[in-house]
Every structure is written in C-alpha cells, then in structure tokens.
Coordinates of C-alpha atoms and ligand atoms in Angstrom, one line a residue:
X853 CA 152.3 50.9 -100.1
X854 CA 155.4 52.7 -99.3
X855 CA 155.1 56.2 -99.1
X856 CA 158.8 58.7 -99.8
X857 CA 158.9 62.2 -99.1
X858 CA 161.6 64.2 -101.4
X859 CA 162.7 67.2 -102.9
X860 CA 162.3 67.2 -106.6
X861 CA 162.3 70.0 -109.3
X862 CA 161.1 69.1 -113.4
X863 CA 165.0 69.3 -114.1
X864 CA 165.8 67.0 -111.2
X865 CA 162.8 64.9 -112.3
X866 CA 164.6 63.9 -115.7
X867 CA 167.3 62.0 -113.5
X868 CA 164.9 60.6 -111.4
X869 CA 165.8 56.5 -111.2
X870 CA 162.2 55.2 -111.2
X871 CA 159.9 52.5 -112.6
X872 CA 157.6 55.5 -113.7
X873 CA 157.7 59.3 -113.6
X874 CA 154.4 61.2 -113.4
X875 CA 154.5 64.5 -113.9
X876 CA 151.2 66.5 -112.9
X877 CA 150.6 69.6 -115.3
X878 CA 148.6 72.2 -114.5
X879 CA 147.8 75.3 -116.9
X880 CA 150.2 76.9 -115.0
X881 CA 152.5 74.7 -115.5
X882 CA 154.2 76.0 -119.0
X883 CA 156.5 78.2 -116.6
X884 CA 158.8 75.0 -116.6
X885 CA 162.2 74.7 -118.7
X886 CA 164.1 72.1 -119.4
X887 CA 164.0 68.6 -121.4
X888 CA 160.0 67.5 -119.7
X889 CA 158.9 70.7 -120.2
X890 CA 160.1 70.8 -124.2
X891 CA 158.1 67.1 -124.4
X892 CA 154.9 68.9 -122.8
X893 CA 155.2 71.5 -125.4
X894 CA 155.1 69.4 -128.0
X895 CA 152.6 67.0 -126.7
X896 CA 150.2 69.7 -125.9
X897 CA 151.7 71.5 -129.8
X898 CA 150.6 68.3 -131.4
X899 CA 147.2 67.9 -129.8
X900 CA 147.8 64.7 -128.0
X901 CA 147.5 65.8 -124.6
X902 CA 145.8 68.7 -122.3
X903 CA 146.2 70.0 -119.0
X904 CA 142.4 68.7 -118.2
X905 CA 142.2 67.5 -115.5
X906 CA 142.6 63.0 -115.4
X907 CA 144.0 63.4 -118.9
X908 CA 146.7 61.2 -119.5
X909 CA 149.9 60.6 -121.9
X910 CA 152.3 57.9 -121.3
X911 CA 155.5 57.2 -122.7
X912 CA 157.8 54.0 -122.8
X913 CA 161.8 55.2 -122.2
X914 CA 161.4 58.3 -122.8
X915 CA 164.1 59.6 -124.7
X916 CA 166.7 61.8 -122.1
X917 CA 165.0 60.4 -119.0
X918 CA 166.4 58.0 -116.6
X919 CA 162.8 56.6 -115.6
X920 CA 161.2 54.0 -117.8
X921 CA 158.0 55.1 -118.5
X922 CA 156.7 58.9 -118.1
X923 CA 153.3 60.2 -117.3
X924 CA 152.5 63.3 -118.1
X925 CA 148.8 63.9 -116.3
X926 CA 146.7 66.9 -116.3
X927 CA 145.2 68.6 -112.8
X928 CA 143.5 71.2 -114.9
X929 CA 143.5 74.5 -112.6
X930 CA 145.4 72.3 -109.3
X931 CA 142.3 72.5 -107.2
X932 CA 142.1 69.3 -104.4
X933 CA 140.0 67.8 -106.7
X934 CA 142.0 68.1 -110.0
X935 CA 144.8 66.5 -108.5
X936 CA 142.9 63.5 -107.1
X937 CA 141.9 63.3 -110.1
X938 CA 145.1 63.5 -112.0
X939 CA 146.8 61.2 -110.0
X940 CA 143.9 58.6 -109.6
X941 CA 144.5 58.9 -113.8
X942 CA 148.0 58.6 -114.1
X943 CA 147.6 55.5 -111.1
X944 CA 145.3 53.7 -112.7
X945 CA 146.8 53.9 -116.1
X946 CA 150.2 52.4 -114.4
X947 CA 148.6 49.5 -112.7
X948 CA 148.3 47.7 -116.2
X949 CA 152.1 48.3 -116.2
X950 CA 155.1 46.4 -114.4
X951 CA 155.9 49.3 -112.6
X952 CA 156.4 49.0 -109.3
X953 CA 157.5 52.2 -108.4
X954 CA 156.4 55.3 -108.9
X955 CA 157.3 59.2 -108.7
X956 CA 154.7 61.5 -108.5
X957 CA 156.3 65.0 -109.7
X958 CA 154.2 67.9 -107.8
X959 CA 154.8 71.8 -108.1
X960 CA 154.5 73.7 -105.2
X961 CA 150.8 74.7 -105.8
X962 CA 150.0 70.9 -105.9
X963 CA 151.7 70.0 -103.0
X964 CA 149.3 72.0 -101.6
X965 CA 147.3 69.1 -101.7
X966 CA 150.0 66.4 -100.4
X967 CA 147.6 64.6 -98.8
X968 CA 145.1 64.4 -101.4
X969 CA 147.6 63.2 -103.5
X970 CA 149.1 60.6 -101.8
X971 CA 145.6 59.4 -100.8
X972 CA 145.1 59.3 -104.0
X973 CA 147.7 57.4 -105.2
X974 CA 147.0 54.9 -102.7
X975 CA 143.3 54.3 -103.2
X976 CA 144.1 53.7 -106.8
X977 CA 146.9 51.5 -106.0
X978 CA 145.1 49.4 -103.5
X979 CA 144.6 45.7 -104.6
X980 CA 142.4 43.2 -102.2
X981 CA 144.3 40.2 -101.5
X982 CA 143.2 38.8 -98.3
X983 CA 141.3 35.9 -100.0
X984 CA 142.7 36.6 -103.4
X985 CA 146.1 36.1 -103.2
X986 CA 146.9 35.9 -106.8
X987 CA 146.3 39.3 -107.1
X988 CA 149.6 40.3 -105.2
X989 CA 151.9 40.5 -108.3
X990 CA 149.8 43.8 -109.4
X991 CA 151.1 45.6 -106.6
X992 CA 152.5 49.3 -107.0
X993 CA 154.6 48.7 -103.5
X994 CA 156.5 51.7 -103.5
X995 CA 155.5 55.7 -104.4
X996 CA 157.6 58.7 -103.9
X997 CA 156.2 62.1 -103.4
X998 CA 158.7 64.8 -105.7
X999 CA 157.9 68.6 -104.0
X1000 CA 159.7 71.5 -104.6
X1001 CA 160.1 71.6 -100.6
X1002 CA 160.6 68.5 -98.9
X1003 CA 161.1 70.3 -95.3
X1004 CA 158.5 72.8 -95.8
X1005 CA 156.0 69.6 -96.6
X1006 CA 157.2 67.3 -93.9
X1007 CA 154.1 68.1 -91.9
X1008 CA 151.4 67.3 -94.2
X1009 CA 153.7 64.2 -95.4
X1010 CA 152.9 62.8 -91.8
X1011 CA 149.3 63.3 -92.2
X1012 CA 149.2 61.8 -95.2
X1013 CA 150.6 58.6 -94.2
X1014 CA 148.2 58.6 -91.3
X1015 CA 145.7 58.6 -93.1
X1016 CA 146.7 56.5 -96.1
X1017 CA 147.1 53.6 -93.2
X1018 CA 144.1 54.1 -91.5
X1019 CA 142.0 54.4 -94.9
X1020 CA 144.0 51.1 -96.1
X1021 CA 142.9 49.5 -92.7
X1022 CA 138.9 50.8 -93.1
X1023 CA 139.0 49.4 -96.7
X1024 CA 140.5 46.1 -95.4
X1025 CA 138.3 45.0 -92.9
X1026 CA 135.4 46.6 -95.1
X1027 CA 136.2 44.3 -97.6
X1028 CA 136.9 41.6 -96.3
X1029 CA 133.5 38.7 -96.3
X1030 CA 131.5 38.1 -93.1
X1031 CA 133.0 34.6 -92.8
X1032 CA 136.8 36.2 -92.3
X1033 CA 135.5 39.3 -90.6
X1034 CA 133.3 38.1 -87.7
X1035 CA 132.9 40.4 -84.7
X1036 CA 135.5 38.6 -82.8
X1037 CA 137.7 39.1 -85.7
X1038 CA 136.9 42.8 -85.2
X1039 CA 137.8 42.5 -82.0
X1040 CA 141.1 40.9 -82.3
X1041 CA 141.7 44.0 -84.8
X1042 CA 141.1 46.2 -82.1
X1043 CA 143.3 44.5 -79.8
X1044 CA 146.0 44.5 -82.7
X1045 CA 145.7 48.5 -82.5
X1046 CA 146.2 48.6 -78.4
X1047 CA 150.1 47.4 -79.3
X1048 CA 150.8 51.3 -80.6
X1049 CA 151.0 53.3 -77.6
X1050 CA 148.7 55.5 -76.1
X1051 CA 146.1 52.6 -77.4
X1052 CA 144.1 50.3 -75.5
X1053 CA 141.3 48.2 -75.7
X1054 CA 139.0 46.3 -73.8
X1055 CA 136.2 43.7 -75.5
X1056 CA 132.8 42.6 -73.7
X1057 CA 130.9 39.5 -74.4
X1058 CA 127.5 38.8 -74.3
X1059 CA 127.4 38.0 -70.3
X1060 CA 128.6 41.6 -69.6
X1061 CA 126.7 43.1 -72.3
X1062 CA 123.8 41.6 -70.8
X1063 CA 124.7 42.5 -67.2
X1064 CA 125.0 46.4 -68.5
X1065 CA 121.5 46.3 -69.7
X1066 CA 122.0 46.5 -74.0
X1067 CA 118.8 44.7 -74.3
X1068 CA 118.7 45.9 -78.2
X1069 CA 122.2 44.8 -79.2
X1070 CA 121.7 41.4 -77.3
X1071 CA 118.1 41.0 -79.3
X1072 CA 119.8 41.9 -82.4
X1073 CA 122.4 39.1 -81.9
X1074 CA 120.6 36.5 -80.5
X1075 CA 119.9 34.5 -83.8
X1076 CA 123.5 34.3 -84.6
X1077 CA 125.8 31.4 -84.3
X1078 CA 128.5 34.2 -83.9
X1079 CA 129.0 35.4 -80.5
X1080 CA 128.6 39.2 -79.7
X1081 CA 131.6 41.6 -79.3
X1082 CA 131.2 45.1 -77.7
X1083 CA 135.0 46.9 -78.4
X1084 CA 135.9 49.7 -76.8
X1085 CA 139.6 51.5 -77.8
X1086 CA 140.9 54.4 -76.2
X1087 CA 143.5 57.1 -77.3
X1088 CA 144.8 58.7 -74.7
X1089 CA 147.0 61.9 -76.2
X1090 CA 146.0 64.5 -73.4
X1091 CA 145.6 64.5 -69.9
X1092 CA 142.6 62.5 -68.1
X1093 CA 140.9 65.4 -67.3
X1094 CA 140.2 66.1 -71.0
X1095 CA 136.7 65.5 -72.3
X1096 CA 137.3 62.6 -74.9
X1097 CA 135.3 62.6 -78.6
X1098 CA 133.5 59.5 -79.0
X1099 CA 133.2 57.7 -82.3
X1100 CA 130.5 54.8 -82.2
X1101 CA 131.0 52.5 -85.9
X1102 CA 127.8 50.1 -86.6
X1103 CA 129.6 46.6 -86.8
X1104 CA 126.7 44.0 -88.2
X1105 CA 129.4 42.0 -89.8
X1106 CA 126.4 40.4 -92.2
X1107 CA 123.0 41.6 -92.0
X1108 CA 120.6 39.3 -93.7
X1109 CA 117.7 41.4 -92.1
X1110 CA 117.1 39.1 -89.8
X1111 CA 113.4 37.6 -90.1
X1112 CA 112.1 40.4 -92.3
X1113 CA 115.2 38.9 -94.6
X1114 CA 116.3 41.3 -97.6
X1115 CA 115.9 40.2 -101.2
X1116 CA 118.9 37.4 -102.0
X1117 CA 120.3 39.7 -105.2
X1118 CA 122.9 41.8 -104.1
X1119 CA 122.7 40.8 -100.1
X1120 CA 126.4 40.0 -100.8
X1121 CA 127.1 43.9 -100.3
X1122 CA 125.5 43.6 -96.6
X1123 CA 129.0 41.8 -95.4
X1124 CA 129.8 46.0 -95.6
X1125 CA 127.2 46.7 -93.0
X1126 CA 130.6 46.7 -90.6
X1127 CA 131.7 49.8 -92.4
X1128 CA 130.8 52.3 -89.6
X1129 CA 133.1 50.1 -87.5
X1130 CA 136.2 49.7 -89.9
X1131 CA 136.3 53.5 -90.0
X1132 CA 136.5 53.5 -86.2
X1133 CA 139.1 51.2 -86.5
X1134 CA 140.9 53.1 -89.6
X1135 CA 140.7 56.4 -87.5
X1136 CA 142.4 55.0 -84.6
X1137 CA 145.1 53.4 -86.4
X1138 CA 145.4 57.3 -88.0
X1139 CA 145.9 58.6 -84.5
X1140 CA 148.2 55.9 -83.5
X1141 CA 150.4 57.8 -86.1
X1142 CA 150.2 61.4 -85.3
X1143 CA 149.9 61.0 -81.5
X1144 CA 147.7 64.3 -81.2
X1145 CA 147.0 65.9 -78.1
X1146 CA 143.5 64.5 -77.7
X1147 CA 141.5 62.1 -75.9
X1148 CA 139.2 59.4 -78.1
X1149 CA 137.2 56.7 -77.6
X1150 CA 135.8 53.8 -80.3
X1151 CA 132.7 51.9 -80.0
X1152 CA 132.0 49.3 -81.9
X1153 CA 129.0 46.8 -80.9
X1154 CA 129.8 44.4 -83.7
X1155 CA 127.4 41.1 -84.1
X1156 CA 125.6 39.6 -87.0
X1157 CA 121.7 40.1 -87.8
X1158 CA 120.2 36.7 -88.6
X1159 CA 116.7 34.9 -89.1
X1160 CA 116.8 31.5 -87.1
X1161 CA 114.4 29.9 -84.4
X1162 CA 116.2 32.4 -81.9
X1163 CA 115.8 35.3 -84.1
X1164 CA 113.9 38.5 -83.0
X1165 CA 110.7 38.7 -84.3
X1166 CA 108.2 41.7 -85.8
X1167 CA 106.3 42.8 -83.0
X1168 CA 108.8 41.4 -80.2
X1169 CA 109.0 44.6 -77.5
X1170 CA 112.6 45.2 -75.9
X1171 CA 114.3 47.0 -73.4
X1172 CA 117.4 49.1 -74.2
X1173 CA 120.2 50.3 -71.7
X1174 CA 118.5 53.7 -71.2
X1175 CA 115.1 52.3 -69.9
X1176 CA 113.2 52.8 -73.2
X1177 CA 111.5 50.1 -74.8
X1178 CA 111.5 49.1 -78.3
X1179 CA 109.0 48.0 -80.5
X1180 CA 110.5 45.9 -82.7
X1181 CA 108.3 46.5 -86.4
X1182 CA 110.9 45.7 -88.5
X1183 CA 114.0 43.3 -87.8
X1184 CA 116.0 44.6 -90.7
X1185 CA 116.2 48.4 -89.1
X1186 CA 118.9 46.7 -86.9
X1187 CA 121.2 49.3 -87.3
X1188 CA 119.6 51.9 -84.9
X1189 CA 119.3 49.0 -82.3
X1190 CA 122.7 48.1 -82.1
X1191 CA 124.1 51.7 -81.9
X1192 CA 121.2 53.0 -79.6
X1193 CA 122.8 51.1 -75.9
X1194 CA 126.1 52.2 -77.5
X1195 CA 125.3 55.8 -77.5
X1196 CA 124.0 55.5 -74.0
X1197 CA 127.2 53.9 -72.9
X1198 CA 129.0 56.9 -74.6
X1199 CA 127.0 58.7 -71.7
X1200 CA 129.7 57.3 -69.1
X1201 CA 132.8 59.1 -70.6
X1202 CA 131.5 63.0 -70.5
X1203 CA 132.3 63.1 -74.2
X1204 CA 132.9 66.7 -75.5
X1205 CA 131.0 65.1 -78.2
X1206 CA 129.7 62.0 -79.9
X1207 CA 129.8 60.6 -83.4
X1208 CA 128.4 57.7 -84.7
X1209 CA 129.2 56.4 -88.1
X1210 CA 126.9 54.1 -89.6
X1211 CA 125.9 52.5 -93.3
X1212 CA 122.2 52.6 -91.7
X1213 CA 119.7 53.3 -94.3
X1214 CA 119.0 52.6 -98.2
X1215 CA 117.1 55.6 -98.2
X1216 CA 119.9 57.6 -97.8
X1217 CA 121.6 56.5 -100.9
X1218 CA 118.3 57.2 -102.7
X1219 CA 118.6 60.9 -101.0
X1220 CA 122.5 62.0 -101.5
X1221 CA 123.8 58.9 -103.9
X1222 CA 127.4 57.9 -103.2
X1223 CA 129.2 61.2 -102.9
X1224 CA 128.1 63.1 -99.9
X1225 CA 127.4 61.3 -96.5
X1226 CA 124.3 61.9 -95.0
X1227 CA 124.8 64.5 -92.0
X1228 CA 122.5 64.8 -88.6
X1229 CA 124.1 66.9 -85.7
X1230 CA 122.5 68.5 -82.5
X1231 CA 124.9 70.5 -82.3
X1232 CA 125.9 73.5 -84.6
X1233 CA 129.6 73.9 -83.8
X1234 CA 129.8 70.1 -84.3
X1235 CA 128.3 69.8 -87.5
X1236 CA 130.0 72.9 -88.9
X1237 CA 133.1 70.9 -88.2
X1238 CA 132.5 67.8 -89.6
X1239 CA 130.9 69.8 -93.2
X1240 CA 134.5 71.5 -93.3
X1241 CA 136.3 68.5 -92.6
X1242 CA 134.6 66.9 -94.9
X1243 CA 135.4 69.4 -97.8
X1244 CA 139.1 69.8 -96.6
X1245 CA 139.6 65.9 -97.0
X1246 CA 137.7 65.7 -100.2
X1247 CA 135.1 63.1 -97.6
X1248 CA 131.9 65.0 -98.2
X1249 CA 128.9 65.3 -96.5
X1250 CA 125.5 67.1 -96.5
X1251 CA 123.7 68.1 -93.1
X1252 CA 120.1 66.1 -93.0
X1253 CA 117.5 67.7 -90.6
X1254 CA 116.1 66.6 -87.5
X1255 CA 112.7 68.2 -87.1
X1256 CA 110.9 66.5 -84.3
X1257 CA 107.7 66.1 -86.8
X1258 CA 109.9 63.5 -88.1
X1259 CA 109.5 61.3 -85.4
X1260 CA 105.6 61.5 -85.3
X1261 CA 106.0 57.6 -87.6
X1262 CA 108.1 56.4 -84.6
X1263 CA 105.0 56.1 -81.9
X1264 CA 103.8 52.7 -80.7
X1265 CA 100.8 51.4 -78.8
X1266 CA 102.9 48.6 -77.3
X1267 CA 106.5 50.6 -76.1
X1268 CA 108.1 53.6 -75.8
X1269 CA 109.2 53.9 -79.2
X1270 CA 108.9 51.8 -82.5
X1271 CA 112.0 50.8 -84.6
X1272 CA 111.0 52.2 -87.7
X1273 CA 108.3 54.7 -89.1
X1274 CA 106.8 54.6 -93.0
X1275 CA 109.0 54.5 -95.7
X1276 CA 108.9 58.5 -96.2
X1277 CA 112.5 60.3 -95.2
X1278 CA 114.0 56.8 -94.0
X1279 CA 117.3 58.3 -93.4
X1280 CA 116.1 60.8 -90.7
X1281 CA 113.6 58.5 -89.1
X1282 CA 116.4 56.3 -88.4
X1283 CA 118.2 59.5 -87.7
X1284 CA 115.4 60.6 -85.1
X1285 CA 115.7 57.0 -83.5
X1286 CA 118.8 57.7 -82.4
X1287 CA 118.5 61.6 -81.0
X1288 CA 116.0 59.7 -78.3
X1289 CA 119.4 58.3 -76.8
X1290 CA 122.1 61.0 -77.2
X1291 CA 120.3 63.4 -74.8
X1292 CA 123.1 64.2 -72.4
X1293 CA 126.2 65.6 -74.8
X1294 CA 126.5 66.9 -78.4
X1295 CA 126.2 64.2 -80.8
X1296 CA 126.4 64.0 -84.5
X1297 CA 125.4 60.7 -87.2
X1298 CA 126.8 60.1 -90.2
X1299 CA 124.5 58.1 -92.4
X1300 CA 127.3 56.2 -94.9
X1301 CA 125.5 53.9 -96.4
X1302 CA 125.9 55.0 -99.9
X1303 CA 129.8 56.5 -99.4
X1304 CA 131.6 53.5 -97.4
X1305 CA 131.9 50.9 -100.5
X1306 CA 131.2 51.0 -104.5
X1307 CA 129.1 48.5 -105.8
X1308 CA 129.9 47.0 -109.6
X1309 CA 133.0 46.5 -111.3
X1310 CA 134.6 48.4 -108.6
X1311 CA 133.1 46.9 -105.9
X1312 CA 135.0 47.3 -102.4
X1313 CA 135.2 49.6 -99.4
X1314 CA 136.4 53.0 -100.1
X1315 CA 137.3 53.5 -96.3
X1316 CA 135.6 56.5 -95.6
X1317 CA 134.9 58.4 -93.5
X1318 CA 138.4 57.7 -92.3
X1319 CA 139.6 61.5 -93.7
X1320 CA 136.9 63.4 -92.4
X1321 CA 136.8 61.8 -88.8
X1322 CA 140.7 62.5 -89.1
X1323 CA 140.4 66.0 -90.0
X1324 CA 138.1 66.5 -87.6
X1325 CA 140.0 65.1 -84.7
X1326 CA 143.3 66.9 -86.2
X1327 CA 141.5 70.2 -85.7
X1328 CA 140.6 69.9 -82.2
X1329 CA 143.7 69.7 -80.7
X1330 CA 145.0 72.5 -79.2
X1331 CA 147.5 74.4 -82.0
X1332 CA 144.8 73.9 -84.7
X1333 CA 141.6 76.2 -83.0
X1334 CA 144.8 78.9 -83.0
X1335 CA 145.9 78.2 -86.2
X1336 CA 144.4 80.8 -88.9
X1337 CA 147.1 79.9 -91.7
X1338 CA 145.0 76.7 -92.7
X1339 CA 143.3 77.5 -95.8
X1340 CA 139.9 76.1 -96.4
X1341 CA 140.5 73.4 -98.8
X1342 CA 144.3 72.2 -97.6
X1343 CA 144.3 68.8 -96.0
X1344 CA 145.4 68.8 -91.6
X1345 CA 148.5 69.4 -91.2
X1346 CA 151.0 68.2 -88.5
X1347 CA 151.8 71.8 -87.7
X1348 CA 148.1 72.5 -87.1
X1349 CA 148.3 69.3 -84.7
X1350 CA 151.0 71.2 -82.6
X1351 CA 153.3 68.0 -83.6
X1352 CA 156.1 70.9 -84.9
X1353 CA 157.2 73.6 -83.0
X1354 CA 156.1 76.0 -86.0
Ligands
BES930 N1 122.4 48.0 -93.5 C1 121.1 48.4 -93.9 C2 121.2 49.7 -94.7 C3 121.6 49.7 -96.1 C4 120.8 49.1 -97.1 C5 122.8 50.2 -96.4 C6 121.3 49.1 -98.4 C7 123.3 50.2 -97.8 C8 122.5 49.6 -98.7 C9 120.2 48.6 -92.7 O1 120.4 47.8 -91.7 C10 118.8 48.4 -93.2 O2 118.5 47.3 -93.6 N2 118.0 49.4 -93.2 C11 116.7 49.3 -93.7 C12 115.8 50.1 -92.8 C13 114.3 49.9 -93.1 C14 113.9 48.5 -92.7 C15 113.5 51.0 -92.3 C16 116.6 49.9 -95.1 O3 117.3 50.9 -95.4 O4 116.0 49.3 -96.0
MN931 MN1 119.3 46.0 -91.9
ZN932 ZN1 122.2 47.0 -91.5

C-alpha cells in the first residue's frame, strides 16, 4: 500500500479528487463548517449515524463533493483506540468497494494518532496473495493521510511508514505455509534486508551450528528433511562501541510436535510457530527506514520440529551451547530448545539487553487470550519499557512473573534441567526455562502465542510485535530518553529518534 502525507482541512476535503473520502468524526468534531459538516448534521439530525466509535455511514457521489464515495466514520472521543477503530470501520467497509484509493480526513487531535491510523488503514487493507493470486484485484493500493499540518506531521508520517512496512513484512512471512516459508526461505529474507544499508546478515548451517555447540537447536532439527538455518542481521546506526539490543524470533517454520505429535485439527495454524522470527524480520526492515542511532542485532534459529526415525525422542538427554543438559520430556516444548543456545549466543555481543519473541506456549493464550502478550523481564527498566511501548503502539502486553518456585517442575534425575514441568502455569515454566540461559545481561520474553496471528474467518498473522519492538527501539536512541514532549499514548516519533533537528 501506498502511503501520502498532505495537508487537508473539511473545506479542502470537499475538493478532494479521490476514489473515497473518509472523514473521521469525533464528538468534537461539530466545530466544522462547511458543505461535510452540513451532511454530518443532518446524518447525525436524522439518526442515521453517531460519533461512536467504528460507526459507519457511506455515501455514493455525494452530492457537492468531488470524491465518489464518502465515509463519514465515528472515533467517539479520538482516543488511539477510537481511531483504529474508526478507520479499521470505514477500511473494511471500502474493501467491498472498487475503490482503490482512499483519503483518510483527520483533525489535528486525530493526527495525534498518525501512526495508529495509518497502521490501521493498512492492516485492514492488507490482502494475502502470495499463493492466492486471485485475490490481487481487492487491493486498496493507494491511501492518503489529510492533516491539518502536513509539516508539523512529517515526523510521525516516517514512523508510520516504517512500521506499516515492517508489520506488512511480519504478516507476510507469518502467513505464508511452511512449504513456501522454509528456514532457508527465512534466510534468504534476511539476506533480502542486508541490501538497505547499515544491514547485514550472515546465515550458519548445521556444520557450524554444530561446531558452536547448539546441541538443542541441532536435536530439534534433526528429524527434518529441511536443513537448519541460524540468521543473524545486524543494524549498525551508532558507533561500534555501542552496546547493541538483541531480538531473538523462535523460527520453527512447522511444528508438528515432533514425536509427542499435536492433535491433526487445527495443526495447520503451527506453520505460525515462525512468528517470533517474522517480527525480527518486520522490525528490521522498520529500522532499515528510520536509520536510528542504534545498534541491533536479530536472531533467528529457524528449523522445522518433526517426528521421523531421526527424530528426538521423550527421555533423549542433550547438551546445549551453555554446558547444561537437557532432559528432553516432552518433544513438542521445542520452542524453549531452539531459543535457549540462541540466547547464549546473544552472550557474545555485550547486549544492553536481550529480547526474545516467541509464539511458545498454548497456555498463554489460555492465561491473557489474544490481546495482551505475555511479558517476563529480569529487568525492571526493561520491562517498564516494553509495557509503555506496548500501550503507545496500541501492541499490548501484561508482565508474567518469574518466581523461582516456578521452576521447582523443571528438575530431572537424568540432566541438568528438564524441558518442561506439569501442566500448571505453562507459560512461565517455559518462561523459567529460558532465565537458566540469559544469566549474563538483561533480558526480557515475550510469550506471543495468542497475539501473533487470528485464528477463524480472519485467520492470518497480525504482525505483531512489530510496533512495540519498534517503539521500544525508537525510544532508546539518544534524542528520545531527553525528549519529555512525548505524551504517553502518541505513537514514536521521528523527532524523538533525533532524525529532525527539532
Ligand atoms: N508452538 C507451540 C505453542 C503454541 C501452541 C502456540 C498453540 C500457539 C498455539 C509450542 O511449541 C508448544 O507446542 N508448546 C507446548 C508446550 C508443552 C508441551 C509444555 C504447548 O503449549 O502445548
Ligand atoms: Mn511445540
Ligand atoms: Zn512451537
């Protein structure tokens, strides 16, 4: 999707040449004069449409205005979440139209929320075509953001396409099945990113993954007629010196469960288990854009988990790349086993910090649902800046805790540690798992197993946490920890990047 930037008042709005106007109305928006303001009026006079938030009223050449169709849509009292709403609404209503373009009318409070917006308005416009081609001709190609201050929201404008292409990239490898995205695919994606500068990318196979020691990705793999892929991408935005932030993404392209093999209904879904990785991926294309002063680097150990006379079996003891060895109880817990050498790779780069981002456990779907990710963090700062990143880019989460009684399940008579415990708190046994090998910097997991795809009707990858992980990242560079303007629920800006000289 294309994504304009311009200068639009109501008045300017009714000239606008465009496939579709969409006007957002808020309750404070009856200040307006002029020939869209006199057909809210009577809309609103005659009882057809509200200022609630999502609800929608749409008219075909409407009568004064050079647009074909209009929109009105409410964003109730403007909040971030109104207008996602709204314009998710108005998005969705137009995608059973021709209309290919589309002009999203914001007052200045709304473009508050630019980047929700335009996030927005892409999600909703997003169609899967990568083995569908058919579905091309649905396409909303292009979208132009109307603000009352085009300069003013230049800034946020950048962040928003950013993230809108580094969401779009999360979703698309997300969705795409195990047999188009294998963990060399992945790894040719990754390679695809090191052509933006500042990128680069290096990919191990399973002789140097073996010669490094990853005992538990290697026995993960082994069953798989795909071959392994350990990727590792680098930003490099600040000087050398500079501690990087390291994101680790679970890639198990398809897990099956390996031996102890999941029930068949609904193992379609497990082709997602790569989410963790695609939002690694995502976030990276994200920086690629906005060039902050920062230094990151992705992990991804991407392979498949299959059952198979190689396969690792219940009870098989290995070793990982930090020493410890694994009793293997469970061959479907082969999240934790894949990410665990990663993390002690991580060790290599002094990381300022450490995130891993993983769709690791059913049991925390049961716990938060699909909205919030599940949180674990060692570290306070850490996790206090992922929770507001999360609620500034509308990506929740919810910090999990990571009481060392929780680990008690994990013991084994045969090695150092077991691969799962008893069903009880799943999500922060796995979470507890992981701790064991993150020792040596401050580290934080997110468990996004029920927030990185929708199952149903809907189902496909949302591509998060693309806008937390981006948020986050924005506010560490150095303008943004001296920026106090940024509100608590506005998006990143560019000018909080130190990419303007404001
Ligand atoms: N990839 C799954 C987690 C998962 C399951 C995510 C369902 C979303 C929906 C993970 O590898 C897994 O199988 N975890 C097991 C752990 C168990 C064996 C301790 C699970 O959650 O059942
Ligand atoms: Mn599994
Ligand atoms: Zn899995």
């Amino acid at each position: 999707m294309n994504l304009e930037l311009q200068t639009l008042s109501w008045a300017q709005a009714a000239s606008a040449k465009t496939d579709a106007l969409v006007v957002l109305v808020s309750k404070s928006s009856q200040v307006q004069t002029g020939l869209i303001a006199n057909m809210l009026a009577q809309a609103e006079k005659s009882g057809d449409f509200s200022s609630a938030a999502g609800q929608c009223l749409l008219w075909w050449k409407p009568p004064g205005l050079k647009a074909l169709r209009l929109v009105l849509v409410g964003v109730g009292e403007g909040r971030a979440a109104d207008v996602r709403a709204g314009v998710t609404a108005a998005i969705t209503a137009l995608k059973k139209s021709k209309a290919a373009s589309v002009t999203l009318c914001l007052s200045a409070d709304q473009a508050e929320h630019l980047v929700v917006a335009a996030q927005a308005a892409a999600d909703a416009s997003y169609v899967y075509t990568a083995t569908k081609p058919s579905a091309k001709a649905q396409t909303i190609v292009k979208v132009v953001l109307g603000v009352p201050n085009a300069t003013q929201a230049k800034p946020d404008f950048a962040v928003a396409q950013a993230q809108m292409a580094g969401v779009a990239l999360a979703r698309e490898w997300g969705n795409r099945p195990a047999n188009h995205a294998t963990p060399d695919h992945l790894a040719q994606a990754a390679k695809g990113l090191a052509k933006h500068a500042r990128i680069s990318c290096q990919v191990l196979g399973l002789k140097e993954v073996e010669r490094l020691g990853m005992g538990t990705f290697a026995a993960v793999a082994q069953a798989s007629a795909q071959p392994l892929r350990f990727i590792i991408l680098h930003y490099k935005g600040a000087a050398a010196t500079q501690a990087p932030v390291v994101l680790v993404g679970k890639g198990i392209t398809f897990d099956t469960g390996g031996i102890s093999l999941k029930p068949g209904p609904g193992m379609d879904e497990m082709k997602f288990d790569m989410c963790g990785a695609a939002s690694v991926l995502g976030t990276f294309e994200a920086l690629a854009h906005l060039k902050p002063a920062l230094n990151v680097v992705g992990l991804i150990p991407a392979c498949e988990n299959m059952p198979g006379g190689k396969a690792l079996k219940p009870g098989d003891v290995v070793t990982s790349m930090s020493g410890q060895t694994i009793e293997i109880l469970n061959t479907d817990a082969e999240g934790r086993l894949v990410l665990c050498d990663a993390l002690t790779y991580a060790k290599r780069f002094k990381p300022r910090a450490v995130i891993d981002i993983a769709t690791l456990t059913g049991a925390c779907v049961i716990a938060l649902g699909h909205l919030r990710s599940g949180l674990y963090a060692t570290d306070e700062s850490l996790a206090a800046q992922l929770l507001a990143a999360g609620e500034q880019s509308l990506d929740l989460c919810w910090r999990m805790p990571l009481d060392d009684e929780y680990a008690e399940g994990l013991k084994s008579n045969f090695a150092d540690v077991a691969n799962v415990a008893d069903r009880s708190a799943g999500s922060v046994t796995a979470a507890k798992f992981l701790q064991r090998f993150t020792k040596d910097y401050p580290w934080a997991h997110l468990d996004i197993a029920g927030s990185a795809w929708k199952s149903g009707a809907a189902k496909g990858a949302t591509g998060r946490p693309v806008p937390s992980l981006l948020a986050y990242l924005m506010a560490q560079t150095p303008t943004a920890t001296k920026s106090t303007k940024r509100s608590a629920n506005r998006p990143p800006s560019a000018v909080d990047a130190g990419l303007t000289s404001a």
